[in-house]
Short mmCIF file of C-alpha atoms in Angstrom, two decimals:
data_model
loop_
_atom_site.label_atom_id
_atom_site.label_comp_id
_atom_site.label_asym_id
_atom_site.label_seq_id
_atom_site.Cartn_x
_atom_site.Cartn_y
_atom_site.Cartn_z
CA MET A 1 7.91 23.42 -34.76
CA TYR A 2 7.66 18.88 -35.15
CA ASP A 3 4.84 17.65 -38.36
CA VAL A 4 2.83 16.48 -35.01
CA PRO A 5 0.20 13.79 -36.84
CA LEU A 6 -4.21 15.71 -35.39
CA TRP A 7 -4.57 11.50 -34.28
CA LEU A 8 -1.87 11.92 -31.88
CA TRP A 9 -3.21 14.75 -30.21
CA LEU A 10 -6.73 12.92 -29.85
CA VAL A 11 -5.25 10.09 -28.18
CA PHE A 12 -3.73 12.43 -25.37
CA ALA A 13 -6.63 13.89 -24.72
CA VAL A 14 -8.43 10.90 -24.42
CA ILE A 15 -5.84 9.12 -22.39
CA VAL A 16 -5.71 12.75 -20.11
CA LEU A 17 -10.13 12.61 -20.02
CA ALA A 18 -10.26 8.57 -19.48
CA SER A 19 -7.89 8.97 -16.87
CA LEU A 20 -9.07 11.64 -14.96
CA ALA A 21 -12.64 10.48 -15.51
CA VAL A 22 -11.32 6.65 -13.93
CA ASP A 23 -9.63 8.92 -11.30
CA LEU A 24 -13.34 10.67 -10.50
CA LEU A 25 -15.39 7.12 -10.61
CA ALA A 26 -12.65 5.97 -8.22
CA HIS A 27 -12.81 8.88 -5.47
CA ARG A 28 -15.91 9.63 -5.77
CA GLN A 29 -16.71 7.92 -2.97
CA THR A 30 -14.30 10.78 0.02
CA HIS A 31 -11.87 8.87 2.13
CA VAL A 32 -8.08 9.33 3.54
CA ILE A 33 -5.67 8.63 0.30
CA GLY A 34 -3.79 5.78 1.82
CA PHE A 35 0.30 4.79 0.58
CA ARG A 36 -0.96 2.08 -1.36
CA GLU A 37 -3.48 3.77 -2.94
CA ALA A 38 -1.38 6.97 -3.62
CA ALA A 39 1.66 5.00 -4.88
CA VAL A 40 -0.93 3.06 -7.61
CA TRP A 41 -1.55 5.64 -9.09
CA SER A 42 1.48 7.42 -8.74
CA ALA A 43 3.21 3.80 -10.91
CA TRP A 44 -0.22 4.82 -13.57
CA TRP A 45 0.21 8.39 -14.01
CA VAL A 46 4.42 7.60 -14.44
CA GLY A 47 3.51 4.90 -17.03
CA LEU A 48 0.84 7.11 -18.94
CA ALA A 49 3.59 9.82 -18.82
CA VAL A 50 6.09 6.68 -20.46
CA LEU A 51 4.34 5.56 -22.15
CA PHE A 52 3.28 8.53 -24.59
CA GLY A 53 6.57 9.88 -24.06
CA GLY A 54 7.70 6.24 -26.59
CA VAL A 55 4.77 7.02 -28.81
CA VAL A 56 6.36 9.99 -29.13
CA PHE A 57 10.26 8.43 -29.83
CA LEU A 58 8.36 6.50 -32.82
CA VAL A 59 6.26 8.52 -34.56
CA VAL A 60 7.38 12.49 -33.61
CA GLY A 61 11.18 11.31 -34.16
CA THR A 62 14.56 11.13 -31.16
CA ARG A 63 15.08 14.84 -30.62
CA PRO A 64 11.23 15.29 -29.82
CA GLY A 65 10.82 12.48 -27.97
CA VAL A 66 14.28 13.87 -25.78
CA GLU A 67 12.90 17.38 -25.63
CA TYR A 68 9.71 15.63 -24.31
CA THR A 69 11.49 13.51 -21.88
CA THR A 70 14.04 15.69 -20.25
CA ALA A 71 10.55 18.87 -20.12
CA TRP A 72 8.51 16.28 -18.02
CA LEU A 73 10.88 15.12 -16.37
CA LEU A 74 12.19 19.12 -15.34
CA GLU A 75 8.35 19.71 -14.24
CA LYS A 76 8.08 16.70 -12.11
CA SER A 77 11.49 17.47 -10.39
CA LEU A 78 9.82 21.57 -10.71
CA SER A 79 6.56 19.59 -8.86
CA VAL A 80 8.40 17.92 -5.78
CA ASP A 81 8.95 21.04 -4.63
CA ASN A 82 5.34 23.14 -5.40
CA LEU A 83 4.15 19.52 -2.51
CA PHE A 84 5.96 21.84 0.32
CA VAL A 85 3.23 24.50 -0.79
CA PHE A 86 0.17 21.57 -0.31
CA ALA A 87 1.49 20.65 3.12
CA LEU A 88 1.46 24.50 3.67
CA ILE A 89 -1.97 25.23 2.64
CA PHE A 90 -3.42 22.37 4.17
CA SER A 91 -1.70 23.55 7.35
CA TYR A 92 -2.71 26.11 7.78
CA PHE A 93 -6.40 25.30 6.79
CA LYS A 94 -6.13 22.24 8.37
CA VAL A 95 -8.14 20.53 5.88
CA PRO A 96 -9.58 17.26 6.42
CA ARG A 97 -7.60 14.54 5.03
CA GLU A 98 -10.16 13.15 3.31
CA HIS A 99 -10.58 16.25 1.37
CA GLN A 100 -7.54 17.21 0.32
CA HIS A 101 -7.64 14.58 -2.99
CA ARG A 102 -11.61 16.22 -3.80
CA VAL A 103 -8.81 20.40 -3.22
CA LEU A 104 -6.38 18.07 -5.60
CA PHE A 105 -8.35 18.02 -8.25
CA LEU A 106 -9.91 20.63 -8.33
CA GLY A 107 -6.85 22.39 -8.62
CA VAL A 108 -4.57 20.08 -11.66
CA LEU A 109 -8.39 20.71 -13.77
CA GLY A 110 -7.96 24.66 -12.82
CA ALA A 111 -3.77 23.38 -13.51
CA LEU A 112 -4.17 22.84 -16.75
CA VAL A 113 -6.14 25.26 -18.34
CA PHE A 114 -4.36 27.83 -16.72
CA ARG A 115 -0.10 26.10 -17.98
CA GLY A 116 -2.37 25.59 -21.69
CA LEU A 117 -3.38 29.09 -21.63
CA PHE A 118 0.42 29.84 -20.31
CA LEU A 119 2.34 27.86 -22.69
CA ALA A 120 0.86 28.71 -26.01
CA ALA A 121 1.39 32.71 -24.69
CA GLY A 122 4.74 31.65 -24.53
CA VAL A 123 5.65 29.54 -27.38
CA ALA A 124 3.90 32.80 -29.11
CA VAL A 125 6.50 35.43 -28.56
CA VAL A 126 9.49 33.71 -28.55
CA SER A 127 8.39 32.13 -32.28
CA ARG A 128 8.62 35.80 -33.45
CA PHE A 129 11.03 37.42 -29.73
CA THR A 130 14.14 36.21 -29.40
CA ALA A 131 14.91 38.68 -27.19
CA VAL A 132 12.53 37.04 -24.45
CA LEU A 133 14.52 34.53 -23.28
CA PHE A 134 17.02 36.55 -22.09
CA VAL A 135 14.05 37.88 -19.87
CA PHE A 136 13.25 34.43 -19.53
CA ALA A 137 17.07 32.93 -18.60
CA ALA A 138 16.34 36.46 -16.14
CA VAL A 139 13.62 34.88 -14.27
CA LEU A 140 14.77 32.10 -13.48
CA PHE A 141 18.30 33.34 -11.77
CA TYR A 142 15.19 35.43 -9.96
CA SER A 143 13.58 31.66 -8.97
CA THR A 144 17.55 31.12 -7.95
CA TYR A 145 17.44 33.49 -5.65
CA LYS A 146 15.05 33.06 -4.14
CA ILE A 147 15.04 29.19 -3.27
CA LEU A 148 18.20 29.69 -1.91
CA HIS A 149 17.35 32.78 0.29
CA GLY A 150 14.51 30.10 1.27
CA GLU A 151 11.82 33.04 0.16
CA ASP A 152 10.07 30.56 -1.68
CA GLU A 153 8.69 29.22 2.66
CA SER A 154 6.78 32.67 3.12
CA PHE A 155 4.42 31.89 1.49
CA ASP A 156 0.82 32.68 3.55
CA PRO A 157 -1.94 31.28 2.25
CA GLY A 158 -3.73 33.33 4.18
CA ARG A 159 -3.11 36.76 2.25
CA SER A 160 -2.76 35.37 -1.34
CA PHE A 161 -4.43 37.69 -3.62
CA ALA A 162 -6.78 35.03 -4.41
CA VAL A 163 -7.39 34.49 -0.84
CA ARG A 164 -7.61 37.77 0.00
CA LEU A 165 -10.54 38.49 -3.37
CA LEU A 166 -12.65 34.99 -2.79
CA ARG A 167 -13.66 36.61 1.35
CA LYS A 168 -14.64 39.91 -1.47
CA VAL A 169 -17.37 38.27 -2.96
CA VAL A 170 -18.28 35.95 -1.29
CA PRO A 171 -18.89 35.16 3.23
CA VAL A 172 -16.42 32.70 3.83
CA ARG A 173 -17.11 31.10 7.31
CA ASP A 174 -14.98 29.39 9.70
CA GLU A 175 -16.19 25.93 9.86
CA TYR A 176 -16.19 22.80 7.24
CA ALA A 177 -19.48 21.45 5.50
CA GLY A 178 -18.25 17.66 4.44
CA ALA A 179 -17.10 18.67 0.79
CA ARG A 180 -19.30 20.68 0.14
CA PHE A 181 -18.21 24.93 -1.07
CA PHE A 182 -21.13 26.33 -0.47
CA VAL A 183 -23.64 26.71 2.24
CA LYS A 184 -26.74 28.56 3.59
CA GLU A 185 -26.85 30.26 6.16
CA ALA A 186 -29.58 32.76 7.69
CA GLY A 187 -31.08 32.75 4.27
CA ARG A 188 -27.42 33.65 2.06
CA ARG A 189 -25.47 31.36 0.46
CA VAL A 190 -21.93 31.39 2.42
CA ALA A 191 -19.34 29.68 1.11
CA THR A 192 -17.36 27.63 3.36
CA PRO A 193 -13.32 27.50 3.82
CA LEU A 194 -12.62 23.98 1.45
CA LEU A 195 -13.35 26.90 -1.05
CA ALA A 196 -10.54 29.23 -0.08
CA VAL A 197 -8.53 26.54 0.23
CA VAL A 198 -9.17 25.32 -4.17
CA ALA A 199 -8.42 29.21 -4.34
CA ALA A 200 -5.21 29.33 -2.21
CA ILE A 201 -4.37 25.78 -4.53
CA GLU A 202 -4.40 27.54 -8.26
CA ALA A 203 -2.74 30.86 -6.05
CA ALA A 204 0.14 29.15 -5.81
CA ASP A 205 0.26 27.20 -9.47
CA LEU A 206 -0.07 30.60 -11.04
CA VAL A 207 2.82 31.41 -8.85
CA PHE A 208 4.29 28.28 -9.72
CA ALA A 209 4.35 28.90 -13.12
CA VAL A 210 6.21 31.45 -12.90
CA ASP A 211 9.06 29.25 -12.82
CA SER A 212 8.28 26.32 -14.91
CA VAL A 213 7.24 27.92 -17.89
CA PRO A 214 10.29 29.86 -18.90
CA ALA A 215 12.30 26.54 -18.09
CA VAL A 216 10.17 23.96 -19.97
CA LEU A 217 10.19 26.69 -23.14
CA ALA A 218 14.67 26.16 -22.54
CA VAL A 219 13.65 22.70 -22.83
CA SER A 220 11.42 23.17 -26.34
CA SER A 221 9.37 25.28 -28.26
CA ASP A 222 7.63 23.49 -29.27
CA ALA A 223 3.57 23.66 -28.23
CA PHE A 224 2.93 19.67 -28.50
CA ILE A 225 5.87 19.06 -26.46
CA VAL A 226 6.11 21.87 -23.86
CA TYR A 227 1.77 20.96 -23.19
CA THR A 228 2.37 17.49 -23.26
CA SER A 229 4.72 17.43 -21.19
CA ASN A 230 3.41 19.61 -18.72
CA ALA A 231 -0.09 18.05 -18.47
CA PHE A 232 1.61 14.34 -17.67
CA ALA A 233 3.21 15.78 -14.67
CA ILE A 234 0.50 18.20 -13.38
CA LEU A 235 -1.65 14.81 -13.50
CA GLY A 236 0.65 12.76 -11.64
CA LEU A 237 1.51 15.38 -8.75
CA ARG A 238 -1.58 14.72 -6.22
CA ALA A 239 -0.70 11.00 -6.09
CA LEU A 240 2.73 11.77 -5.47
CA TYR A 241 1.30 14.62 -2.76
CA PHE A 242 -0.32 11.66 -0.69
CA LEU A 243 2.70 8.91 -1.74
CA LEU A 244 5.62 11.52 -0.19
CA ALA A 245 2.86 12.47 3.19
CA GLY A 246 5.11 12.46 6.06
CA LEU A 247 8.01 12.40 3.94
CA LEU A 248 8.75 15.79 2.63
CA ASP A 249 11.05 16.53 5.74
CA ARG A 250 13.23 14.42 4.33
CA PHE A 251 14.53 15.44 0.61
CA ARG A 252 15.67 18.77 2.42
CA HIS A 253 18.48 18.76 0.03
CA LEU A 254 16.04 18.80 -3.00
CA SER A 255 15.24 22.37 -2.74
CA GLN A 256 19.75 23.27 -3.78
CA GLY A 257 18.77 20.81 -6.44
CA LEU A 258 16.22 21.93 -8.17
CA ALA A 259 18.04 25.96 -7.45
CA LEU A 260 21.03 24.76 -9.72
CA ILE A 261 19.07 22.61 -11.68
CA LEU A 262 17.06 26.33 -11.91
CA SER A 263 20.67 28.20 -12.50
CA PHE A 264 21.86 25.16 -16.70
CA ILE A 265 18.54 26.85 -18.12
CA ALA A 266 18.72 30.27 -17.70
CA VAL A 267 22.24 29.10 -18.60
CA LYS A 268 21.25 27.63 -21.25
CA LEU A 269 18.67 30.37 -22.52
CA ILE A 270 21.24 32.56 -23.04
CA MET A 271 23.28 30.45 -24.83
CA GLN A 272 19.61 29.32 -26.78
CA ALA A 273 19.08 33.58 -27.60
CA SER A 274 22.87 34.81 -28.13
CA HIS A 275 23.31 31.90 -30.29
CA LYS A 276 20.35 33.52 -32.67
CA LEU A 277 20.81 36.82 -31.89
CA ILE A 278 24.81 37.91 -31.92
CA THR A 279 26.65 34.68 -33.59
CA PRO A 280 26.16 31.44 -34.33
CA ALA A 281 30.12 31.15 -32.64
CA VAL A 282 27.79 30.60 -28.96
CA PRO A 283 27.47 26.82 -28.70
CA GLU A 284 23.80 25.99 -28.18
CA VAL A 285 23.42 23.18 -25.38
CA PRO A 286 21.75 19.93 -26.27
CA SER A 287 18.45 18.57 -24.96
CA TRP A 288 20.10 15.72 -24.02
CA LEU A 289 22.53 17.21 -22.47
CA SER A 290 19.37 18.70 -20.61
CA LEU A 291 18.32 15.15 -19.41
CA CYS A 292 21.46 14.46 -18.51
CA VAL A 293 22.56 17.20 -16.19
CA ILE A 294 18.91 17.05 -15.01
CA VAL A 295 18.97 13.31 -13.51
CA VAL A 296 22.17 13.54 -12.27
CA VAL A 297 21.18 16.26 -10.50
CA LEU A 298 18.30 14.68 -8.50
CA SER A 299 19.07 11.71 -7.90
CA VAL A 300 22.04 13.56 -5.84
CA SER A 301 20.11 15.77 -4.06
CA VAL A 302 17.59 12.91 -3.32
CA ALA A 303 20.51 10.83 -2.23
CA VAL A 304 21.99 13.11 0.10
CA SER A 305 18.37 14.16 1.66
CA LEU A 306 18.27 10.20 2.31
CA THR A 307 21.54 8.86 3.24
CA ARG A 308 21.55 12.14 6.02
CA PRO A 309 19.62 12.11 8.67
CA VAL A 310 17.84 15.53 9.66
CA THR A 311 20.18 17.16 12.73
CA ALA A 312 18.57 18.69 15.14
CA GLU A 313 20.66 21.92 13.95
CA ASP A 314 18.78 21.54 10.90
CA SER A 315 15.45 21.38 12.06
CA GLY A 316 14.69 24.19 12.74
CA LYS A 317 14.80 25.25 8.60
CA THR A 318 12.97 22.50 7.39
CA ARG A 319 10.21 23.34 6.31
CA PRO A 320 6.62 22.64 7.51
CA ALA A 321 6.53 18.69 8.09
CA ASP A 322 2.95 18.68 9.21
CA VAL A 323 2.64 17.97 5.69
CA SER A 324 -0.95 14.69 6.04
CA ALA A 325 -3.04 18.05 7.39
CA PRO A 326 -3.52 17.96 11.79
CA GLU A 327 -5.89 16.04 13.58
CA ASP A 328 -7.23 18.52 15.13
CA PRO A 329 -11.40 19.50 14.70
CA PRO A 330 -11.05 21.43 11.13
CA GLY A 331 -11.86 24.52 10.92
CA PRO A 332 -9.04 27.43 9.93
CA PRO A 333 -7.06 29.15 12.33
CA GLU A 334 -8.42 32.53 13.08
CA LYS A 335 -11.51 34.77 11.35
CA HIS A 336 -10.61 37.29 8.32
#
C-alpha cells in the first residue's frame, strides 16, 4: 500500500463530484448528444484523468504513477468493448436517443458504487490470500475464451436478472413517458421501459466487473490506484459511447486485442502469485512492461480495424450496428 495523503483522496472526491454536477447541469434538458458535444466531453474526462495521473506521479511516486496510468488505460480499453453491449440494450428497448445520456448517467453512478465495493473486497482478499490470484487468472482466461468464441455477444437484455427481477417487483408498461421512470395507470404506479433500461445497464456492469476487477488488481493492489483509475475510466464512458456511435462496427478487431490483453494479464497474475507462493525465482512482470503491452496491442488492434474495411463475408459476423438507437416510435419490442 502506498502512502497516499488524505488531501489527495479529498481532491479526487471533489473532482468527481464537481464534474458530475457540471455534467448533470449541462444535460438537464434532454437532447440528442451530437459528435461535437461528445468529443468535448471525452476530451474533458481524458484530460482530467491525465492531469490526475500527473499529480499521482508527483505526489505518490513514479511506480504508483505508472500503475495508475496502466490501470486507467486497461479499464478504458475494456470499457470500449462494453459499448457494444450498451448499443445492444438501447436497440433492444428502442430507447429514444435524447434519453440515452440520462440512462448512462445513472448507470455510471451505480457503477462507481458497485466497482468501489468490488475493488475494496478484492484488495482485502488479495492482501490476505495471495493464492486467489490463480483464481483471478482462471477468470481472465475464461473471459478470453468467451471473447474469442463470440459468447459475449449473446447477451440478452430482456432476460437479464435485473430486468426479470424488476418485472416481478413492479409492472412495466410498454410505452415510454418522456424521461419519467414511473407513471400512474388505473390508480396504480407502474414503471416505464426507461427504468428497465437502467436495470439492464446496471446488470451489464456487474458482468463487466467480472473481467475488469481481476484485471486491474493484477496491475496494482493499492486501493487508491485501482479505484481512482477505474473511476476516471468509467466517468468518461458515456461521452465515449456517443463519440463512437455509428463507428463501433469498424473496430471489429478490438475484441481480439482485448482477448490478448486479458491473456497477458492472466499470465502476469500467475507469475505474481508463483513468485510469492512458490519461489522468488519466478520473475514478476513490471508495471512499465504491462503499460507497453497494452498500448502496443490496442494501437495495433485499432490500426488494423481502421485500415481493413468490413467485407461482405464479415458483415454477418459483426456486432449490432444500430448503436445510435432506431428512429422508430419508442417502446420495447414485445411484452414480457
